[in-house]
C-alpha cells in the first residue's frame, strides 16, 4: 500500500465516523430544565431599589462587610456587577417614566455555559434548579467568567494564594435544598421576587402580561434565552434599556461547542485503535508480520520514500 | 368649666363623625390599626385608618373587592360580577405571611385553582398597596417614613451603629 493511499483511507474513515457519531448522539433536542426545577420571577415594575436583597444575601452567604451601608442609595450612581463580596447587586436605570431598578445575580441557566466551560467539573446543575460549584476543585482558571453570557461569576482577586470563583448559588446549601426560598426573595418587601417552580412562574408571568398588557413588555426574559434560565424577568420598558442583552438568542451556549466536543472522546478512544490497526495491517501485508516494531515502521517509511 | 369641656368634646365628636364618608358610616371600623405581625427587621406600623378613610373615601381602593365599591377590575368581573362583600376584610385574612411555603407551592403546581394563583404574600400586599398609592399621591415612600428599624434591622443593613468604618481598613479583603 502506498503511504498516500493509506493516509487518504484514514482521512475518509475518520471523517465518516465523526459525522455518524455527531448525527446520532448529539443531534438530540435541548435540555428544558428539570421538571421540579425552581426559579424566581423578577417583576421589575415592582422594585423600589431598597437594596434589602443585597443586605440579606450578604448575611446569608457570610460575605465581607460592605463599604457603605445597604440603605445607602449613592451606589446607584454607577452600574455594578456581582463580585466576590456581593453575589447580587441592584442597578438603577433612569427612564422616561421614572427610575427602573434591576437586580443582578446568577440566572441559574437550564444549560449553564459556566458548567460547560469548566474543565475540572466544579459546576453542578442541581435538580432543584440551582447552579452550584465546588470551590475545592476550582483551579481559578476563570473560563466560566468568560463563558457566562450574563457576566455573573466573580473572582476572589483578593486571595493571593488560592483565588477561586464566587457567585450566587440560589442559597442552595442553606435554603433551596430544604425547599425554602433564597434570602433575597424572603426579605423583598415589594414581592418583586416570586419564588416557585419554573414552569408555574412562566404561567404566572404570562398571566400578568395578559391581565395588564399596558404595564408590561410582552416578553419574559429568560423563558427562552440561552436555552432558558431559572430566573425570569418582567419589565415595563424594553429589556435592552435596563441592562439585559437582547442579542443572546435562544440556543444554549453549549450548542456552539457540542459538535466539536462530541468528537473529542471519539478522537481519544477510537483513533489510537484505528491507526494501530491500519499500521498492523499495512506492515503485515509486506510480510513483516513477525517484526513489527519501530524497525518495521521505519523500513516501510523508507520504502515509501523511495517510491 | 365641666360643661365647657363637654361641649368641646361633643363638638369634636360631631366634627369627626361628619368627616367620615357616608359609605363607611355605621360600619364597625377601627380608627387605628397596628400592623405588627411581621415585626423583625422593622418595628410595628401604627396605621392611621381614620386619616386614610378621610383622604380616600372609597374603601375599595385599598380593600379591593372585599368591601366598599364591589368588583370593577375587568379581569375579576368575569367571575365576580355579582359577588357580595366578604366577611374578611383585613389584609392578613387572605394574604399569607408565608407565600412561598411548601404547601402553597405544591398547590400552585397542582394547578387546582384556575385564578388567584398569583396572590402576593402579606408583606408584598402591604407594600404594593401602600407604596403604589403613596408614589402616585405623593405620600411618604422611604422605609423609615413608616416604620422604625429595629436593632436586628440595623445589623442586617450595616447601618446606624453597625455602619462600616469609613476611615481605614475598609479596603482590606475587598477585591478591586
XYZ file of C-alpha atoms in Angstrom:
483
model
C 0.000 0.000 0.000
C 1.266 3.403 -0.851
C 1.707 5.796 2.029
C -0.501 8.354 0.309
C -3.344 5.841 -0.117
C -3.038 4.834 3.495
C -3.374 8.385 4.733
C -6.242 9.016 2.357
C -8.038 5.966 3.750
C -7.544 7.185 7.291
C -8.958 10.604 6.481
C -12.052 9.127 4.837
C -12.672 6.673 7.693
C -12.161 9.358 10.312
C -14.456 11.845 8.643
C -17.165 9.226 8.087
C -17.141 8.024 11.675
C -17.126 11.534 13.150
C -20.093 12.533 11.013
C -22.007 9.405 12.006
C -21.456 9.969 15.699
C -22.270 13.647 15.691
C -25.575 12.992 13.991
C -26.656 10.121 16.184
C -25.542 11.075 19.655
C -25.559 14.850 19.587
C -28.436 15.682 17.333
C -30.862 15.246 20.236
C -33.114 18.109 21.444
C -32.037 20.629 24.030
C -32.500 20.189 27.774
C -35.563 22.035 29.033
C -34.584 22.015 32.682
C -35.524 19.630 35.450
C -39.310 19.287 35.838
C -39.043 20.013 39.559
C -36.618 22.869 38.966
C -37.285 26.033 40.947
C -36.900 29.600 39.798
C -37.657 33.204 40.627
C -39.852 35.567 38.641
C -38.462 39.116 38.936
C -41.017 41.846 38.249
C -39.013 44.983 37.544
C -42.138 47.132 37.730
C -42.348 46.467 41.473
C -38.747 47.155 42.514
C -38.153 50.332 44.543
C -34.377 49.966 44.858
C -34.262 49.461 48.633
C -31.291 47.068 48.357
C -32.719 44.761 51.031
C -31.889 41.770 48.800
C -28.230 42.807 48.801
C -28.212 43.025 52.596
C -29.921 39.660 53.050
C -27.522 37.994 50.592
C -24.529 39.478 52.401
C -25.592 37.976 55.725
C -26.862 34.641 54.392
C -23.666 33.964 52.447
C -21.438 35.447 55.168
C -19.835 37.904 52.771
C -17.427 40.652 53.908
C -18.715 43.908 55.383
C -19.814 46.341 52.654
C -18.030 49.644 52.052
C -21.221 51.619 52.590
C -24.441 50.671 54.438
C -27.056 48.754 52.480
C -29.527 51.626 52.819
C -27.127 53.992 51.050
C -28.542 54.882 47.630
C -25.355 56.544 46.355
C -24.218 53.197 44.920
C -26.735 53.682 42.103
C -24.526 56.374 40.587
C -22.588 53.668 38.819
C -23.571 50.349 37.236
C -22.273 47.491 39.318
C -21.773 43.789 38.604
C -21.651 40.854 41.040
C -18.287 40.329 42.735
C -16.722 38.034 45.306
C -18.034 40.371 48.020
C -21.567 40.775 46.616
C -23.347 37.934 44.845
C -26.217 40.220 43.943
C -26.382 43.937 43.123
C -29.208 46.282 42.180
C -28.673 48.850 39.430
C -30.775 51.900 38.603
C -31.754 52.931 35.077
C -33.299 56.353 34.558
C -36.271 56.025 32.210
C -38.874 58.486 30.977
C -41.454 57.017 33.356
C -39.130 57.226 36.374
C -36.273 55.051 37.559
C -36.314 51.295 36.880
C -34.273 49.077 39.192
C -32.782 45.793 38.128
C -31.377 43.128 40.422
C -28.410 41.209 39.022
C -27.345 37.755 40.191
C -26.736 34.323 38.681
C -29.668 33.416 36.426
C -29.237 29.687 37.030
C -29.444 28.612 33.375
C -31.019 25.336 32.330
C -27.871 24.630 30.341
C -25.180 26.700 32.053
C -22.276 27.914 29.958
C -20.108 28.071 33.070
C -20.666 24.363 33.636
C -19.804 23.623 30.013
C -16.615 25.644 30.136
C -15.306 24.179 33.406
C -12.652 21.545 32.741
C -12.406 20.389 36.349
C -16.163 19.806 36.554
C -16.579 22.155 39.501
C -20.113 23.136 38.475
C -23.351 21.197 39.008
C -26.901 21.983 37.944
C -28.925 20.521 40.808
C -32.368 19.013 40.326
C -33.768 21.916 42.363
C -32.542 24.252 39.643
C -29.503 25.827 41.279
C -26.148 26.117 39.526
C -23.653 25.428 42.292
C -19.908 24.911 42.267
C -17.305 23.122 44.298
C -14.681 25.689 45.245
C -12.417 22.877 46.496
C -11.776 21.671 42.947
C -11.875 25.116 41.302
C -8.414 25.917 39.969
C -9.234 29.569 39.335
C -8.870 29.457 35.559
C -11.736 31.914 35.024
C -13.056 30.117 31.924
C -16.565 30.357 33.371
C -16.245 34.129 33.737
C -15.616 34.355 30.006
C -18.270 31.758 29.123
C -21.131 33.268 31.177
C -23.373 35.308 28.875
C -24.561 37.394 31.840
C -21.152 38.349 33.305
C -22.071 36.794 36.626
C -19.203 34.824 38.201
C -16.983 36.942 40.427
C -13.391 36.108 41.280
C -11.584 36.300 44.585
C -8.839 38.576 43.312
C -8.112 39.418 46.950
C -6.761 35.946 47.627
C -3.095 35.729 46.708
C -2.718 32.017 47.334
C -5.993 30.394 46.335
C -8.211 32.589 44.162
C -11.478 30.903 43.208
C -14.788 31.721 41.549
C -17.544 33.212 43.716
C -21.169 33.549 42.688
C -24.813 33.273 43.733
C -25.773 29.657 44.432
C -29.540 30.252 44.896
C -28.859 29.792 48.668
C -28.668 26.096 47.811
C -26.804 24.857 50.888
C -28.831 26.695 53.485
C -32.274 27.109 51.926
C -33.147 25.770 48.473
C -32.108 22.230 49.386
C -34.764 22.311 52.110
C -37.449 23.752 49.849
C -37.062 27.286 51.207
C -36.827 30.426 49.053
C -33.460 32.209 48.868
C -32.739 35.009 51.369
C -33.263 37.798 48.813
C -36.762 36.551 47.974
C -37.743 36.287 51.602
C -36.669 39.815 52.517
C -38.049 41.634 49.451
C -40.764 43.985 50.772
C -42.452 44.525 47.428
C -42.511 40.868 46.409
C -40.595 41.832 43.297
C -39.256 38.306 43.553
C -41.711 35.433 43.260
C -40.267 32.056 44.140
C -41.762 28.879 42.705
C -41.489 26.044 40.217
C -40.072 27.431 36.994
C -42.961 26.021 34.965
C -45.521 27.733 37.208
C -43.625 31.019 37.130
C -43.750 31.095 33.334
C -47.539 30.683 33.504
C -47.812 33.400 36.181
C -45.621 35.744 34.149
C -47.737 35.330 31.015
C -50.882 35.771 33.089
C -49.586 39.092 34.481
C -48.887 40.285 30.945
C -52.325 39.146 29.784
C -54.134 40.839 32.684
C -52.275 44.142 32.392
C -50.901 44.349 28.842
C -50.265 48.098 29.124
C -47.957 47.591 32.059
C -45.528 45.093 30.554
C -43.386 44.409 27.519
C -44.859 41.189 26.083
C -41.859 39.050 26.865
C -40.473 37.025 29.770
C -36.715 37.405 29.655
C -35.168 34.050 30.458
C -38.048 31.886 29.294
C -36.143 31.016 26.127
C -32.867 32.988 26.240
C -29.778 30.767 26.012
C -31.953 27.676 26.439
C -33.932 29.105 29.373
C -32.883 30.405 32.781
C -34.187 29.681 36.269
C -34.563 33.405 36.983
C -37.146 35.095 34.790
C -37.867 38.787 34.270
C -40.850 41.005 33.522
C -40.341 44.649 32.594
C -42.308 47.732 31.680
C -39.511 49.037 29.438
C -37.641 47.237 26.631
C -35.166 44.847 28.224
C -32.111 46.295 26.481
C -32.862 49.661 28.139
C -32.260 48.169 31.577
C -29.074 46.229 31.033
C -30.342 42.990 29.524
C -28.602 41.548 26.478
C -31.232 41.039 23.798
C -28.765 39.554 21.339
C -28.035 36.262 23.075
C -30.526 34.150 21.125
C -32.376 31.103 22.346
C -29.720 28.469 21.722
C -27.862 27.280 24.806
C -24.199 28.307 24.763
C -23.258 24.625 24.784
C -24.716 24.255 21.275
C -21.777 26.225 19.926
C -19.344 23.593 21.093
C -21.471 20.434 21.278
C -20.419 19.132 17.839
C -16.784 19.782 18.463
C -16.792 18.355 21.989
C -18.623 15.281 20.681
C -15.656 14.377 18.530
C -13.151 14.614 21.365
C -13.931 11.248 23.021
C -14.027 9.692 19.575
C -10.595 11.019 18.726
C -9.176 9.906 22.049
C -10.659 6.407 22.082
C -11.168 5.303 18.501
C -8.310 6.898 16.650
C -5.463 5.144 18.505
C -7.060 1.725 17.951
C -7.935 2.539 14.359
C -4.477 3.734 13.435
C -2.774 0.885 15.247
C -4.972 -1.462 13.236
C -4.043 0.240 9.973
C -0.437 0.164 10.926
C -0.552 -3.551 11.714
C -2.413 -4.314 8.505
C -0.069 -2.338 6.338
C 3.072 -3.837 7.834
C 1.707 -7.424 7.857
C 0.865 -7.204 4.141
C 4.507 -6.677 3.376
C 5.441 -9.896 5.138
C 6.951 -8.266 8.192
C 4.322 -9.763 10.485
C 6.956 -11.198 12.787
C 8.849 -7.968 13.028
C 6.521 -5.074 13.583
C 8.299 -2.714 15.853
C 9.989 0.596 15.267
C 12.254 -1.031 12.724
C 9.403 -2.257 10.579
C 7.826 1.139 10.679
C 10.975 2.934 9.658
C 11.586 0.356 6.941
C 8.195 0.811 5.365
C 8.651 4.543 5.581
C 11.963 4.286 3.798
C 10.343 2.163 1.119
C 7.581 4.707 0.762
C 10.132 7.439 0.365
C 11.945 5.536 -2.393
C 8.777 5.086 -4.369
C -65.754 74.532 83.318
C -67.032 70.947 83.067
C -69.886 71.936 80.859
C -67.482 73.818 78.636
C -65.287 70.721 78.241
C -68.268 68.513 77.454
C -69.345 70.926 74.775
C -65.902 70.878 73.340
C -65.731 67.063 73.270
C -69.185 66.911 71.783
C -68.191 69.370 69.113
C -65.070 67.463 68.213
C -67.048 64.229 68.039
C -69.594 65.796 65.730
C -66.846 67.129 63.530
C -65.123 63.776 63.423
C -68.365 61.981 62.564
C -69.228 64.369 59.790
C -65.762 63.872 58.357
C -66.316 60.115 57.962
C -67.612 59.471 54.472
C -71.205 58.294 54.258
C -70.275 54.884 52.784
C -68.482 53.923 55.919
C -70.914 55.271 58.500
C -72.451 52.695 60.711
C -69.742 50.200 59.892
C -67.590 48.854 62.656
C -64.163 50.123 61.709
C -61.030 50.747 63.737
C -59.584 54.276 63.644
C -56.089 52.983 64.083
C -54.581 49.637 63.209
C -51.292 48.306 64.494
C -49.536 46.225 61.876
C -47.147 44.088 63.863
C -47.453 40.519 62.636
C -44.264 40.759 60.554
C -42.079 42.691 63.007
C -38.491 41.576 62.696
C -36.162 43.996 60.945
C -38.584 46.899 61.210
C -40.800 47.920 64.103
C -44.603 47.809 64.020
C -46.570 50.330 61.972
C -49.325 52.361 63.616
C -51.616 52.796 60.668
C -53.939 55.789 60.893
C -57.018 54.186 59.372
C -59.305 57.178 60.008
C -56.946 59.559 58.239
C -56.798 57.326 55.179
C -60.581 56.949 55.117
C -60.986 60.711 55.129
C -58.415 61.130 52.427
C -59.528 58.402 50.025
C -63.234 57.963 50.844
C -63.644 54.745 48.850
C -62.829 51.638 50.932
C -62.322 49.537 47.813
C -59.194 51.471 46.800
C -57.299 49.517 49.440
C -59.647 46.673 50.293
C -60.167 45.995 46.572
C -63.068 43.579 46.177
C -63.723 42.760 49.827
C -65.601 45.852 50.943
C -66.787 49.239 49.700
C -67.380 49.519 45.956
C -67.559 45.975 44.645
C -65.569 44.330 41.899
C -64.678 46.614 38.997
C -61.474 45.153 37.595
C -62.440 43.687 34.188
C -60.341 40.607 34.927
C -62.306 39.897 38.129
C -65.728 40.953 36.874
C -65.965 37.942 34.593
C -66.495 35.717 37.643
C -67.253 38.106 40.490
C -69.791 40.422 38.895
C -72.406 39.542 41.480
C -70.118 38.767 44.404
C -71.027 40.484 47.676
C -68.735 41.868 50.352
C -66.595 39.290 52.083
C -66.572 38.523 55.782
C -62.833 39.004 55.971
C -61.567 42.475 55.152
C -58.180 42.528 56.891
C -55.175 42.062 54.569
C -53.878 39.153 56.606
C -57.199 37.358 56.253
C -56.261 36.420 52.676
C -52.591 37.251 52.185
C -50.327 34.678 53.751
C -47.242 35.677 55.695
C -45.561 32.601 54.186
C -46.321 32.922 50.454
C -43.569 30.503 49.401
C -44.238 27.668 51.818
C -44.083 24.104 50.542
C -47.895 23.779 50.693
C -48.515 26.931 48.670
C -46.008 25.893 46.041
C -47.491 22.414 45.829
C -50.965 23.861 45.412
C -49.728 26.101 42.615
C -48.039 23.175 40.919
C -51.144 21.030 41.043
C -52.998 23.887 39.429
C -56.244 23.234 41.284
C -57.128 26.911 41.142
C -57.794 28.480 37.782
C -57.179 32.022 39.039
C -55.833 33.591 42.242
C -52.562 31.760 41.552
C -50.580 34.942 41.780
C -51.726 36.329 45.124
C -48.912 38.219 46.856
C -47.905 37.398 50.418
C -48.801 39.672 53.325
C -45.592 41.719 53.211
C -45.901 42.120 49.442
C -49.587 43.060 49.696
C -48.927 45.757 52.335
C -46.036 47.318 50.449
C -47.504 47.095 46.963
C -50.740 48.638 48.187
C -49.177 51.387 50.313
C -46.166 52.192 48.143
C -48.176 52.032 44.930
C -50.609 54.670 46.203
C -48.002 56.767 48.039
C -45.934 57.025 44.858
C -48.955 58.258 42.901
C -50.357 60.537 45.627
C -47.030 61.910 46.835
C -47.172 60.171 50.204
C -44.066 59.122 52.124
C -42.114 56.336 50.381
C -38.934 55.948 52.426
C -38.577 52.795 54.532
C -38.104 54.791 57.733
C -41.004 57.124 56.947
C -43.458 54.399 58.002
C -41.555 52.109 60.319
C -38.507 52.424 62.547
C -35.761 49.906 62.002
C -35.026 47.518 64.846
C -31.564 46.707 66.122
C -31.647 43.474 64.139
C -32.509 45.561 61.091
C -29.592 47.917 61.648
C -27.267 44.918 61.865
C -28.608 43.419 58.652
C -28.353 46.659 56.698
C -24.948 47.546 58.197
C -26.493 50.849 59.169
C -26.777 53.044 62.261
C -24.422 51.781 64.935
C -23.462 48.910 62.623
C -22.319 51.200 59.795
C -18.923 50.307 58.324
C -15.986 52.468 59.455
C -15.141 54.837 56.649
C -11.654 55.810 57.722
C -9.457 52.745 57.409
C -9.167 49.014 56.946
C -12.171 49.030 54.730
C -10.329 48.218 51.543
C -8.684 45.154 53.040
C -10.342 41.933 51.996
C -12.259 43.533 49.146
C -11.382 42.831 45.545
C -10.681 45.583 43.072
